[in-house]
Each structure stands twice: as C-alpha cells, then as structure tokens.
Amino acid sequence: MMRVSVVRGVAALSVAVAACSGAGTAFAAPSSTTTPRVPATAQLPSRIISTTAVTPREALLEVYSASMGRNISLTVLRPTDRARPAPVLYLLNGAGGGEDSATWKAKTDYKAFFADKHVNVVTPNSGAFSYYTDWQKDDPVLGRNKWQTFLTQELPPLVDKAFDTTGANAIAGISMSGTSVLNLAIAAPELYRSVAAYSGCARTSDPLGQAYIRTVVGDRGRGDVTNMWGPLDGPGWKENDPYLHADKLKGVKVYMTSGTGLPGRYDVPSARLIDGDPAVLLDQVLMGGAIEAVVNSCTQQMKQALDRSGVDSTVTTRPTGTHSWEYWQRDLHTTWPSIAKDLSAPA
C-alpha cells in the first residue's frame, strides 16, 4: 500500500499541484503575485528597523538583512512574564513562507497555545518557496535568498538583545520548512538545542526529494531550482541533503512527525478547516494524501539515518493523516513539552 501511495504521490506532485486550493495543505497560493526582489547595493549592518506592538503579547518586527539587502517582517509572540529571560522557538511557515493565507497564525491556535508558555516564538512572514536556504544565485522571480545566513547568523543576536532571552533556542517547521529546519540545525550545530520537522521531506538529492522540491520551487514558486543549489546532479544538492549528513545532528534533539497519507480524524467534512466544503475535503484527501505519502517515505529514510548515526531523535508516524494544518497543530502540541524541556522552559 505504501509503495502505491508513494508512486501516486510523485504523479500527483508533478501533474496536479497547480490545482491545489491550499485550504488544508501548506501549498496555498499566495494572495498576490510574487514579484522579483531587488537587493540593495549598500552593505549596511543587519539591524532591527522597527518593533510594533500588535497586542500586549504580539509584536511585529522589521529586520534589515545585510545578506539579502532588504527588510524582513517577523511576528514575535512574547511571554506574559517579562521580568525574567525566556528562550526562543523559531517557528517557520510552509511553502508560502507567511506570504499567503497558509500560516501558523491563520490556520492554528498557536497564539492561544503559547499564551501561558514562557517562550518567545519568532516566525518570519516571508521566504516563499525559498526553502529557507542560501541560494547560489539570485533568481529572476524569487530574488535574493540568503535565509540560512539570516536565520543562523544575523537574526539570533538581534532577537537575544531585543527580548532579553536566555540564549537557548529551538527551531520547528512544516512541509517545505520541515526540510529547512534540519539543514539549519546542521549548518549551526551549537545554535539550537532541538529541532522539530513536521511533515518535511528530509531528502533533497535523490529523485523523489528533488521531484518534491521542483514542485514547490518550480511549479508553485516559478523559480529556477538550479539557482538554489546548482545543477540537479551537482554537489550543492548533496551538501543540503539532511539524510546524507544526519551524523551532524549529534548533540541536537530531533523530533520528526508524518502521517501515512490515508484519511484520518481531520479529513472529514466536520473538520474545522474543511467546514463542510466538499471541494476542500477532496483536495485535502487526494492532494494532501499524496503529498503526505511522499513525505512519509522521506521521514522513514531519515529515521534510519538518524538511528545509524546515534542521533537523539523521536520520530512519530501517525497511522493516518494528510498534509494539512490540523495535524501540524496537533504535532506542535504533542512535541512542545519535550522541546520546552530541552529549552529549560516550563511546558
């Protein structure tokens, strides 16, 4: 059954992704057309441009990235108790990068969930189809992307200074960023105490992983994947394949989750994000199921690599479940107590 599901998933990714409405999955189309971003020529230092209070617990941050030559918008959820330092959870959105309607803020209860948690939650509101990595070349459509540099080198010192943190960090992501968070932890092994990948494909240099990435970057984002890591048969793809570098995650706690792609408890008409809409349900069951079957194949391979390398990891495979937000909300809830322990924060 799984082999058939994976084959169907590859076929679905290549021919049907454009039809995905995104109401349940992380492949929601951006609300507006992505325009090329022209990097600034002046090499100014990375810095916080502005901090705007949205609510007493939510702030909107504008940070200038020297590596990308532009301002990056981020949402920060603050702990209620500001009298003592708090750790940081960097929580990344999926393929839309926070530029569409498929976000943690719009699709989940994450604001309410973290309301009583002693942690700063930092989420970029951009990065669509970038894989949150450092691209080798600027792209005519997606512009300049140096997200690995921004997230591991430029942003953390600014966040630590602005919000009086403990210096303890974790990072988590879904779908596209479920791949990214693993590579970010490999690139900056001492930055994060733990990393959580929810329904992310941990393979990038094999045919299945590359088909997944080409769907996200090329079909959805209209970008050129060779601008990201070079030719598909080149070294850049192997250098950014977490499966091939699993041993570099030693010292970091790793949490991974995925479903099998079979319909589950949130793939029914009464589910919150389906709300009785048969078109949304069909999309989530067919497209979301096919995507999750592919993701699950990647996850099981990564589990084997983590086990071989002796990495402290917890991999949870749900017997059912599609590539959709209700499952990721649940995954965040169930993994948070362990992540909080890693951060020495009250759960």
Tab-separated table of N, CA, C and O in Angstrom, residues 237-300:
chain	number	residue	atom	x	y	z
A	237	TRP	N	23.307	19.894	-4.069
A	237	TRP	CA	22.139	19.161	-3.588
A	237	TRP	C	22.533	18.135	-2.531
A	237	TRP	O	21.803	17.934	-1.554
A	238	LYS	N	23.659	17.505	-2.708
A	238	LYS	CA	24.127	16.553	-1.697
A	238	LYS	C	24.563	17.280	-0.425
A	238	LYS	O	24.361	16.788	0.686
A	239	GLU	N	25.147	18.459	-0.587
A	239	GLU	CA	25.572	19.229	0.576
A	239	GLU	C	24.378	19.664	1.428
A	239	GLU	O	24.518	19.894	2.630
A	240	ASN	N	23.199	19.767	0.807
A	240	ASN	CA	21.999	20.208	1.518
A	240	ASN	C	20.981	19.088	1.683
A	240	ASN	O	19.779	19.344	1.761
A	241	ASP	N	21.457	17.867	1.744
A	241	ASP	CA	20.591	16.709	1.971
A	241	ASP	C	20.761	16.249	3.409
A	241	ASP	O	21.785	15.650	3.766
A	242	PRO	N	19.789	16.511	4.289
A	242	PRO	CA	19.935	16.125	5.698
A	242	PRO	C	20.179	14.639	5.887
A	242	PRO	O	20.886	14.239	6.819
A	243	TYR	N	19.623	13.829	5.015
A	243	TYR	CA	19.788	12.372	5.109
A	243	TYR	C	21.268	11.986	5.020
A	243	TYR	O	21.718	11.092	5.731
A	244	LEU	N	22.016	12.685	4.165
A	244	LEU	CA	23.428	12.369	3.975
A	244	LEU	C	24.308	12.930	5.086
A	244	LEU	O	25.476	12.554	5.200
A	245	HIS	N	23.754	13.824	5.894
A	245	HIS	CA	24.543	14.480	6.942
A	245	HIS	C	23.883	14.328	8.308
A	245	HIS	O	24.057	15.187	9.184
A	246	ALA	N	23.146	13.247	8.476
A	246	ALA	CA	22.430	13.031	9.731
A	246	ALA	C	23.364	13.012	10.930
A	246	ALA	O	22.992	13.431	12.037
A	247	ASP	N	24.592	12.543	10.735
A	247	ASP	CA	25.538	12.466	11.852
A	247	ASP	C	25.874	13.831	12.430
A	247	ASP	O	26.273	13.945	13.590
A	248	LYS	N	25.695	14.892	11.619
A	248	LYS	CA	25.990	16.241	12.094
A	248	LYS	C	24.918	16.787	13.029
A	248	LYS	O	25.051	17.902	13.541
A	249	LEU	N	23.847	16.016	13.228
A	249	LEU	CA	22.801	16.420	14.165
A	249	LEU	C	23.049	15.878	15.566
A	249	LEU	O	22.222	16.083	16.458
A	250	LYS	N	24.161	15.210	15.775
A	250	LYS	CA	24.504	14.748	17.112
A	250	LYS	C	24.641	15.956	18.041
A	250	LYS	O	25.255	16.968	17.689
A	251	GLY	N	24.069	15.855	19.203
A	251	GLY	CA	24.090	16.967	20.142
A	251	GLY	C	22.833	17.805	20.078
A	251	GLY	O	22.633	18.687	20.916
A	252	VAL	N	21.991	17.558	19.068
A	252	VAL	CA	20.726	18.262	18.925
A	252	VAL	C	19.593	17.242	19.050
A	252	VAL	O	19.655	16.161	18.467
A	253	LYS	N	18.566	17.561	19.825
A	253	LYS	CA	17.399	16.685	19.913
A	253	LYS	C	16.570	16.870	18.649
A	253	LYS	O	16.274	18.004	18.263
A	254	VAL	N	16.190	15.783	18.006
A	254	VAL	CA	15.446	15.842	16.753
A	254	VAL	C	14.069	15.217	16.933
A	254	VAL	O	13.940	14.097	17.455
A	255	TYR	N	13.036	15.950	16.504
A	255	TYR	CA	11.669	15.442	16.509
A	255	TYR	C	11.136	15.507	15.081
A	255	TYR	O	11.235	16.538	14.417
A	256	MET	N	10.598	14.390	14.606
A	256	MET	CA	10.019	14.347	13.276
A	256	MET	C	8.644	13.677	13.353
A	256	MET	O	8.456	12.716	14.106
A	257	THR	N	7.699	14.200	12.558
A	257	THR	CA	6.368	13.608	12.510
A	257	THR	C	5.908	13.525	11.060
A	257	THR	O	6.297	14.325	10.215
A	258	SER	N	5.068	12.529	10.792
A	258	SER	CA	4.419	12.435	9.479
A	258	SER	C	3.239	11.497	9.586
A	258	SER	O	3.155	10.677	10.502
A	259	GLY	N	2.301	11.628	8.651
A	259	GLY	CA	1.197	10.694	8.523
A	259	GLY	C	1.473	9.765	7.357
A	259	GLY	O	2.470	9.909	6.645
A	260	THR	N	0.582	8.829	7.140
A	260	THR	CA	0.764	7.901	6.021
A	260	THR	C	0.119	8.402	4.738
A	260	THR	O	0.382	7.879	3.663
A	261	GLY	N	-0.733	9.427	4.842
A	261	GLY	CA	-1.471	9.918	3.685
A	261	GLY	C	-2.884	9.390	3.629
A	261	GLY	O	-3.717	9.905	2.871
A	262	LEU	N	-3.185	8.355	4.416
A	262	LEU	CA	-4.550	7.837	4.468
A	262	LEU	C	-5.438	8.802	5.250
A	262	LEU	O	-4.984	9.431	6.207
A	263	PRO	N	-6.700	8.961	4.871
A	263	PRO	CA	-7.592	9.888	5.571
A	263	PRO	C	-7.687	9.559	7.058
A	263	PRO	O	-7.750	8.389	7.450
A	264	GLY	N	-7.687	10.611	7.871
A	264	GLY	CA	-7.740	10.448	9.311
A	264	GLY	C	-8.780	11.336	9.945
A	264	GLY	O	-9.720	11.800	9.295
A	265	ARG	N	-8.596	11.611	11.221
A	265	ARG	CA	-9.610	12.293	12.035
A	265	ARG	C	-9.896	13.719	11.567
A	265	ARG	O	-10.989	14.235	11.817
A	266	TYR	N	-8.951	14.359	10.894
A	266	TYR	CA	-9.170	15.727	10.426
A	266	TYR	C	-9.486	15.792	8.934
A	266	TYR	O	-9.507	16.873	8.345
A	267	ASP	N	-9.717	14.650	8.322
A	267	ASP	CA	-10.040	14.582	6.897
A	267	ASP	C	-11.495	14.169	6.724
A	267	ASP	O	-11.833	13.211	6.031
A	268	VAL	N	-12.368	14.907	7.380
A	268	VAL	CA	-13.801	14.643	7.357
A	268	VAL	C	-14.536	15.975	7.164
A	268	VAL	O	-13.982	17.045	7.441
A	269	PRO	N	-15.777	15.942	6.671
A	269	PRO	CA	-16.498	17.195	6.399
A	269	PRO	C	-16.619	18.116	7.605
A	269	PRO	O	-16.629	19.350	7.455
A	270	SER	N	-16.705	17.544	8.814
A	270	SER	CA	-16.901	18.366	10.009
A	270	SER	C	-15.619	18.966	10.566
A	270	SER	O	-15.671	19.736	11.532
A	271	ALA	N	-14.474	18.665	9.985
A	271	ALA	CA	-13.208	19.218	10.487
A	271	ALA	C	-13.211	20.734	10.393
A	271	ALA	O	-13.803	21.327	9.484
A	272	ARG	N	-12.526	21.366	11.333
A	272	ARG	CA	-12.562	22.830	11.453
A	272	ARG	C	-12.186	23.540	10.158
A	272	ARG	O	-12.851	24.496	9.739
A	273	LEU	N	-11.124	23.109	9.503
A	273	LEU	CA	-10.645	23.819	8.315
A	273	LEU	C	-11.312	23.339	7.025
A	273	LEU	O	-11.043	23.887	5.954
A	274	ILE	N	-12.171	22.341	7.134
A	274	ILE	CA	-12.932	21.891	5.964
A	274	ILE	C	-14.321	22.502	5.985
A	274	ILE	O	-14.840	22.952	4.956
A	275	ASP	N	-14.932	22.522	7.162
A	275	ASP	CA	-16.189	23.231	7.379
A	275	ASP	C	-17.269	22.847	6.356
A	275	ASP	O	-17.984	23.706	5.826
A	276	GLY	N	-17.349	21.567	6.052
A	276	GLY	CA	-18.410	21.085	5.190
A	276	GLY	C	-18.235	21.336	3.708
A	276	GLY	O	-19.129	21.011	2.914
A	277	ASP	N	-17.099	21.878	3.291
A	277	ASP	CA	-16.869	22.191	1.875
A	277	ASP	C	-16.339	20.942	1.170
A	277	ASP	O	-15.206	20.517	1.418
A	278	PRO	N	-17.117	20.348	0.251
A	278	PRO	CA	-16.669	19.110	-0.397
A	278	PRO	C	-15.426	19.300	-1.258
A	278	PRO	O	-14.610	18.375	-1.383
A	279	ALA	N	-15.243	20.477	-1.859
A	279	ALA	CA	-14.053	20.716	-2.685
A	279	ALA	C	-12.800	20.747	-1.831
A	279	ALA	O	-11.754	20.203	-2.208
A	280	VAL	N	-12.886	21.374	-0.663
A	280	VAL	CA	-11.750	21.425	0.254
A	280	VAL	C	-11.419	20.024	0.757
A	280	VAL	O	-10.254	19.613	0.825
A	281	LEU	N	-12.451	19.268	1.089
A	281	LEU	CA	-12.243	17.901	1.567
A	281	LEU	C	-11.582	17.042	0.500
A	281	LEU	O	-10.626	16.308	0.785
A	282	LEU	N	-12.049	17.147	-0.734
A	282	LEU	CA	-11.478	16.352	-1.819
A	282	LEU	C	-10.011	16.706	-2.037
A	282	LEU	O	-9.165	15.825	-2.213
A	283	ASP	N	-9.727	17.990	-2.018
A	283	ASP	CA	-8.332	18.438	-2.197
A	283	ASP	C	-7.437	17.909	-1.089
A	283	ASP	O	-6.337	17.409	-1.334
A	284	GLN	N	-7.932	17.989	0.147
A	284	GLN	CA	-7.115	17.561	1.284
A	284	GLN	C	-6.884	16.057	1.263
A	284	GLN	O	-5.779	15.588	1.557
A	285	VAL	N	-7.915	15.294	0.908
A	285	VAL	CA	-7.785	13.837	0.914
A	285	VAL	C	-6.907	13.359	-0.245
A	285	VAL	O	-6.024	12.517	-0.058
A	286	LEU	N	-7.137	13.895	-1.459
A	286	LEU	CA	-6.398	13.424	-2.627
A	286	LEU	C	-5.004	14.040	-2.698
A	286	LEU	O	-3.992	13.341	-2.666
A	287	MET	N	-4.941	15.362	-2.784
A	287	MET	CA	-3.645	16.015	-2.930
A	287	MET	C	-2.845	15.948	-1.633
A	287	MET	O	-1.665	15.588	-1.621
A	288	GLY	N	-3.523	16.281	-0.529
A	288	GLY	CA	-2.829	16.232	0.756
A	288	GLY	C	-2.402	14.827	1.124
A	288	GLY	O	-1.368	14.620	1.742
A	289	GLY	N	-3.202	13.836	0.717
A	289	GLY	CA	-2.833	12.448	0.985
A	289	GLY	C	-1.628	12.008	0.183
A	289	GLY	O	-0.728	11.333	0.689
A	290	ALA	N	-1.600	12.396	-1.099
A	290	ALA	CA	-0.473	12.030	-1.960
A	290	ALA	C	0.824	12.667	-1.487
A	290	ALA	O	1.876	12.010	-1.424
A	291	ILE	N	0.759	13.945	-1.121
A	291	ILE	CA	1.955	14.638	-0.644
A	291	ILE	C	2.472	13.987	0.641
A	291	ILE	O	3.671	13.744	0.800
A	292	GLU	N	1.553	13.682	1.557
A	292	GLU	CA	1.987	13.123	2.838
A	292	GLU	C	2.585	11.730	2.670
A	292	GLU	O	3.503	11.343	3.406
A	293	ALA	N	2.092	10.962	1.695
A	293	ALA	CA	2.682	9.642	1.437
A	293	ALA	C	4.138	9.781	1.010
A	293	ALA	O	5.001	9.005	1.444
A	294	VAL	N	4.422	10.767	0.167
A	294	VAL	CA	5.802	11.016	-0.247
A	294	VAL	C	6.639	11.475	0.948
A	294	VAL	O	7.754	10.991	1.167
A	295	VAL	N	6.089	12.394	1.726
A	295	VAL	CA	6.793	12.907	2.900
A	295	VAL	C	7.100	11.773	3.881
A	295	VAL	O	8.188	11.710	4.472
A	296	ASN	N	6.153	10.877	4.059
A	296	ASN	CA	6.366	9.771	4.995
A	296	ASN	C	7.506	8.874	4.538
A	296	ASN	O	8.284	8.380	5.361
A	297	SER	N	7.627	8.663	3.232
A	297	SER	CA	8.747	7.877	2.714
A	297	SER	C	10.078	8.538	3.069
A	297	SER	O	11.018	7.881	3.525
A	298	CYS	N	10.152	9.871	2.885
A	298	CYS	CA	11.366	10.609	3.247
A	298	CYS	C	11.648	10.490	4.743
A	298	CYS	O	12.804	10.303	5.165
A	299	THR	N	10.593	10.598	5.550
A	299	THR	CA	10.749	10.581	7.002
A	299	THR	C	11.283	9.241	7.493
A	299	THR	O	12.149	9.185	8.378
A	300	GLN	N	10.780	8.156	6.922
A	300	GLN	CA	11.246	6.839	7.346
A	300	GLN	C	12.714	6.626	6.967
A	300	GLN	O	13.480	6.006	7.719
